Short mmCIF file of C-alpha atoms in Angstrom, two decimals:
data_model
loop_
_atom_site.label_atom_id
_atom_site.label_comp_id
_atom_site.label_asym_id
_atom_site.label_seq_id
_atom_site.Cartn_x
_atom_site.Cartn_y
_atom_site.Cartn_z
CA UNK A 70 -259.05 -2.70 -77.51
CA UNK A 71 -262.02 -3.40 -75.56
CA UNK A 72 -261.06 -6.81 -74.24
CA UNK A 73 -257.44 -4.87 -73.59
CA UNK A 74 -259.12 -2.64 -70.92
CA UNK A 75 -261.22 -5.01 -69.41
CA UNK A 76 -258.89 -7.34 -68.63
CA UNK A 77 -256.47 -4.46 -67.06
CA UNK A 78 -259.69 -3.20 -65.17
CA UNK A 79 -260.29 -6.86 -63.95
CA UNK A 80 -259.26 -7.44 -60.54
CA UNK A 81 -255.65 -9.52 -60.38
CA UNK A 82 -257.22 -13.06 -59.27
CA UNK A 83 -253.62 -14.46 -58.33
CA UNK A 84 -253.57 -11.18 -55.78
CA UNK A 85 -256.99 -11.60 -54.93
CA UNK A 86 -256.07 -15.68 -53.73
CA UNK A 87 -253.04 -14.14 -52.01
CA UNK A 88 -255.06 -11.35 -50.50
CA UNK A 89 -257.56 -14.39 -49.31
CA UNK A 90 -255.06 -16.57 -47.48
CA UNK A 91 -253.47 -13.16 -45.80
CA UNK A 92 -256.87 -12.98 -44.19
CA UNK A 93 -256.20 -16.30 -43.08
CA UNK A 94 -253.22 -15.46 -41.52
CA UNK A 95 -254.29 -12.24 -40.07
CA UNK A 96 -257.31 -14.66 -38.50
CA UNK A 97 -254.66 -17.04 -36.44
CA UNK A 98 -254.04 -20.03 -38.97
CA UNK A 99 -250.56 -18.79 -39.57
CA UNK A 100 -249.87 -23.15 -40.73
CA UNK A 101 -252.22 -22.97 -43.23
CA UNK A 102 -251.70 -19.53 -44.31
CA UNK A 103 -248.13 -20.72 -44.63
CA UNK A 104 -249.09 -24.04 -46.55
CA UNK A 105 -251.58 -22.09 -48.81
CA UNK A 106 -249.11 -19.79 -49.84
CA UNK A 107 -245.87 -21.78 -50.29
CA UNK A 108 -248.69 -23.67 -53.11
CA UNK A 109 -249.43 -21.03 -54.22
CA UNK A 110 -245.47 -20.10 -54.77
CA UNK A 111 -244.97 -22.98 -56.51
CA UNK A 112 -247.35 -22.19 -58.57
CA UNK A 113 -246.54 -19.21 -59.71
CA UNK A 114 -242.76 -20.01 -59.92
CA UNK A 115 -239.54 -18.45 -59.52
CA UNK A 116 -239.73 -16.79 -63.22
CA UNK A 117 -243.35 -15.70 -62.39
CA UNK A 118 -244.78 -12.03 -62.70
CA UNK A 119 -242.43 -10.01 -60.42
CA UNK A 120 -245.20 -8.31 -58.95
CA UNK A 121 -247.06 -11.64 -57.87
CA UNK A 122 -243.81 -13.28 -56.55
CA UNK A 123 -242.83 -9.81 -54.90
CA UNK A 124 -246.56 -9.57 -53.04
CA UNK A 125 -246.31 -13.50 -52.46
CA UNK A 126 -242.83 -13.43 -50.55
CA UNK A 127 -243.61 -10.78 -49.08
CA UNK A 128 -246.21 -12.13 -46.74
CA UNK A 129 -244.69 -15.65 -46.80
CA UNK A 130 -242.09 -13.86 -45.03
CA UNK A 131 -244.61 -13.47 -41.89
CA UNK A 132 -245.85 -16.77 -41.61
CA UNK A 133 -242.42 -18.23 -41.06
CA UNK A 134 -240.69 -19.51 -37.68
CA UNK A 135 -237.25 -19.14 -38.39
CA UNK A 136 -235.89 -15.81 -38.55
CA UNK A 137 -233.68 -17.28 -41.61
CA UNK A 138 -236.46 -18.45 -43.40
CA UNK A 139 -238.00 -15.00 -43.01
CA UNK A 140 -235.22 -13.06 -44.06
CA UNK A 141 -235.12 -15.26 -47.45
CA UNK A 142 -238.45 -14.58 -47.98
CA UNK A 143 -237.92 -10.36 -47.33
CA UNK A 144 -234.98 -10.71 -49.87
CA UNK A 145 -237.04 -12.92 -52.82
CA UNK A 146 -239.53 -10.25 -52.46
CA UNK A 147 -237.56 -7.46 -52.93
CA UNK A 148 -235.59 -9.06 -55.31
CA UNK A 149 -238.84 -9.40 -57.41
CA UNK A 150 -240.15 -5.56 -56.62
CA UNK A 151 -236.49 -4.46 -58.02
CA UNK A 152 -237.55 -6.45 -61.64
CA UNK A 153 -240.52 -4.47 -61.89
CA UNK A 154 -239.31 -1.31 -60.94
CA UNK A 155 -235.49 -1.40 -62.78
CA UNK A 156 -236.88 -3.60 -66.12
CA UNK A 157 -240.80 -1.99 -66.17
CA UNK A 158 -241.68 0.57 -64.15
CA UNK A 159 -243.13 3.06 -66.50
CA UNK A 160 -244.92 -0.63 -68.71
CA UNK A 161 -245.74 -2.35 -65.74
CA UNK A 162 -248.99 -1.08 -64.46
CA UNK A 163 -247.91 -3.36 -60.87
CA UNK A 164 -245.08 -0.83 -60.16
CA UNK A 165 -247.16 1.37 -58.49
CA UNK A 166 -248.27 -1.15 -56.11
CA UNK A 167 -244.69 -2.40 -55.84
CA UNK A 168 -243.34 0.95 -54.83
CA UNK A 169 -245.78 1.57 -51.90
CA UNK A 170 -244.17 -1.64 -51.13
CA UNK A 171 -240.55 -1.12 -51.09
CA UNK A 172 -240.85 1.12 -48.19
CA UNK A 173 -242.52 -1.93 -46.05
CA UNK A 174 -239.97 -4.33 -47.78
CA UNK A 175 -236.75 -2.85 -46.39
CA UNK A 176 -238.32 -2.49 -42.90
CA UNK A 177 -238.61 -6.04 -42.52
CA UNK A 178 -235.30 -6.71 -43.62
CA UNK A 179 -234.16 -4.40 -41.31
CA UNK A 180 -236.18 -6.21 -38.77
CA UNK A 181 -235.10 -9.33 -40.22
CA UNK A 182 -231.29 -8.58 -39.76
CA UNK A 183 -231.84 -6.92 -36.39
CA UNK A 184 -233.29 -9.99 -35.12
CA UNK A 185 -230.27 -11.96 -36.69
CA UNK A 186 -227.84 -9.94 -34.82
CA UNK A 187 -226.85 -7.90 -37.85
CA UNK A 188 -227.41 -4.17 -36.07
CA UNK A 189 -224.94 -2.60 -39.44
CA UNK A 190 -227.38 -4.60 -41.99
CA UNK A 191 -230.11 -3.52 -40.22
CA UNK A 192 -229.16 0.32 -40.31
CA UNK A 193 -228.89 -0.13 -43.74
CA UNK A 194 -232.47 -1.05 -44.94
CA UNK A 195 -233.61 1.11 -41.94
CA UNK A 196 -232.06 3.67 -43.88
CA UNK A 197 -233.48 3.29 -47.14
CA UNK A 198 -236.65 2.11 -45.71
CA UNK A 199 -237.09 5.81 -44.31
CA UNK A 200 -235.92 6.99 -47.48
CA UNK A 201 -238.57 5.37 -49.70
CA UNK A 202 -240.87 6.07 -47.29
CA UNK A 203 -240.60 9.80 -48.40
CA UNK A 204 -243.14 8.73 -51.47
CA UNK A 205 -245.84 7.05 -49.28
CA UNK A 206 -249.24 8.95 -49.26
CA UNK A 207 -250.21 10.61 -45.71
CA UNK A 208 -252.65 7.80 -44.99
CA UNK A 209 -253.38 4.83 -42.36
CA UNK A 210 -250.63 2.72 -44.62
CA UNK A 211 -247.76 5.53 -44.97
CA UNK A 212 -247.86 6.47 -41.22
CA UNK A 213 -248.36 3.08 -40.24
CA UNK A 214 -244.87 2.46 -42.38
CA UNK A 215 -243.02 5.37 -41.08
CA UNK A 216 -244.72 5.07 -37.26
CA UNK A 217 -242.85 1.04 -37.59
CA UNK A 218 -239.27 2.57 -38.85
CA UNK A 219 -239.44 5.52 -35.95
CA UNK A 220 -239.84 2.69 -33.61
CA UNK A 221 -236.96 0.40 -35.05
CA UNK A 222 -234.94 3.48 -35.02
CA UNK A 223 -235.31 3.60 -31.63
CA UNK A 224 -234.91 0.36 -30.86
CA UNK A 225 -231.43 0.20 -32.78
CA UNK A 226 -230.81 2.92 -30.43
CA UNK A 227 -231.15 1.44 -27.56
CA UNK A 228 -229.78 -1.86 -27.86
CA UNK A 229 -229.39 -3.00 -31.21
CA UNK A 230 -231.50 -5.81 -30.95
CA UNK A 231 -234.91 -5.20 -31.95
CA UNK A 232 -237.71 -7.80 -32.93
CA UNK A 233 -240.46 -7.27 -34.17
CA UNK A 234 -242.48 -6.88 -37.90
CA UNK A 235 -245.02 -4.36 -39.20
CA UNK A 236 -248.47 -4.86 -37.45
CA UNK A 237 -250.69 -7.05 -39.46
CA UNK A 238 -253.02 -4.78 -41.53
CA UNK A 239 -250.17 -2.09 -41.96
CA UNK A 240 -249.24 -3.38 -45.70
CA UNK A 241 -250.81 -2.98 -48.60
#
């Protein structure tokens, strides 16, 4: 029992090494960031824990060049944060994590699919991006979310093609 709660109270060290080469990123080596994590991807796997592919994807999605490449990565990671939260979300002590994520997740694919051209797509995850972001905490993180859809809303609006991601430092 003992050993049981330390090890849930122990920090997540695969999260921590993603959390590591974010900084990375977030510095200006957006190459090695990249590098760093696609290792780190492979090892990990596709059958990994859903919660470390779903966190890894999800910023491997920023530190690619093509806008396909980044929309594969939006959809692996929220292909993984669906596993946890259909298969485990009450026994998975991630989901929580992976909820406050899902709001951030379909933003980017509805930045992601604006940038492709794909204004209906986009609407779509817009949408449920503003939906999900009905559970986010009135924080820096939930407005920064909801602050990011108001302006792809607009954007949409406008001219249907917006660009752009959620600011680094805006995710959890």
């Amino acid at each position: 029992m003992v050993a049981e709660r330390q090890e849930r109270a122990a920090p997540d060290a695969v999260l921590t090494r993603i959390g590591q080469v974010v900084m990375l990123h977030h510095a200006g080596d957006r190459e090695e960031a990249r590098h760093r994590l696609l290792g780190l991807w492979a090892e990990i796997g596709e059958h990994g824990d859903p919660l470390h592919r779903c966190t890894l994807a999800h910023y491997l999605a920023d530190t690619q060049d093509d806008p396909e490449d980044e929309l594969a990565w939006d959809l692996r990671a929220l292909t993984a944060a669906e596993e946890v939260a259909d298969d485990r979300v009450d026994a998975y002590e991630g989901s929580p994590a992976v909820r406050a994520l899902y709001p951030s997740l379909q933003l980017n694919l509805a930045a992601d699919y604006a940038r492709l051209g794909r204004p209906d797509a986009a609407r779509t995850h817009l949408h449920r991006a503003r939906g999900a972001a009905r559970t986010l905490a009135d924080d820096r993180y939930g407005e920064g979310v909801r602050a990011a859809i108001r302006r792809l809303e607009i954007r949409l609006d406008e001219d249907g093609t917006p660009g752009g991601r959620l600011p680094p430092g805006s995710r959890s």
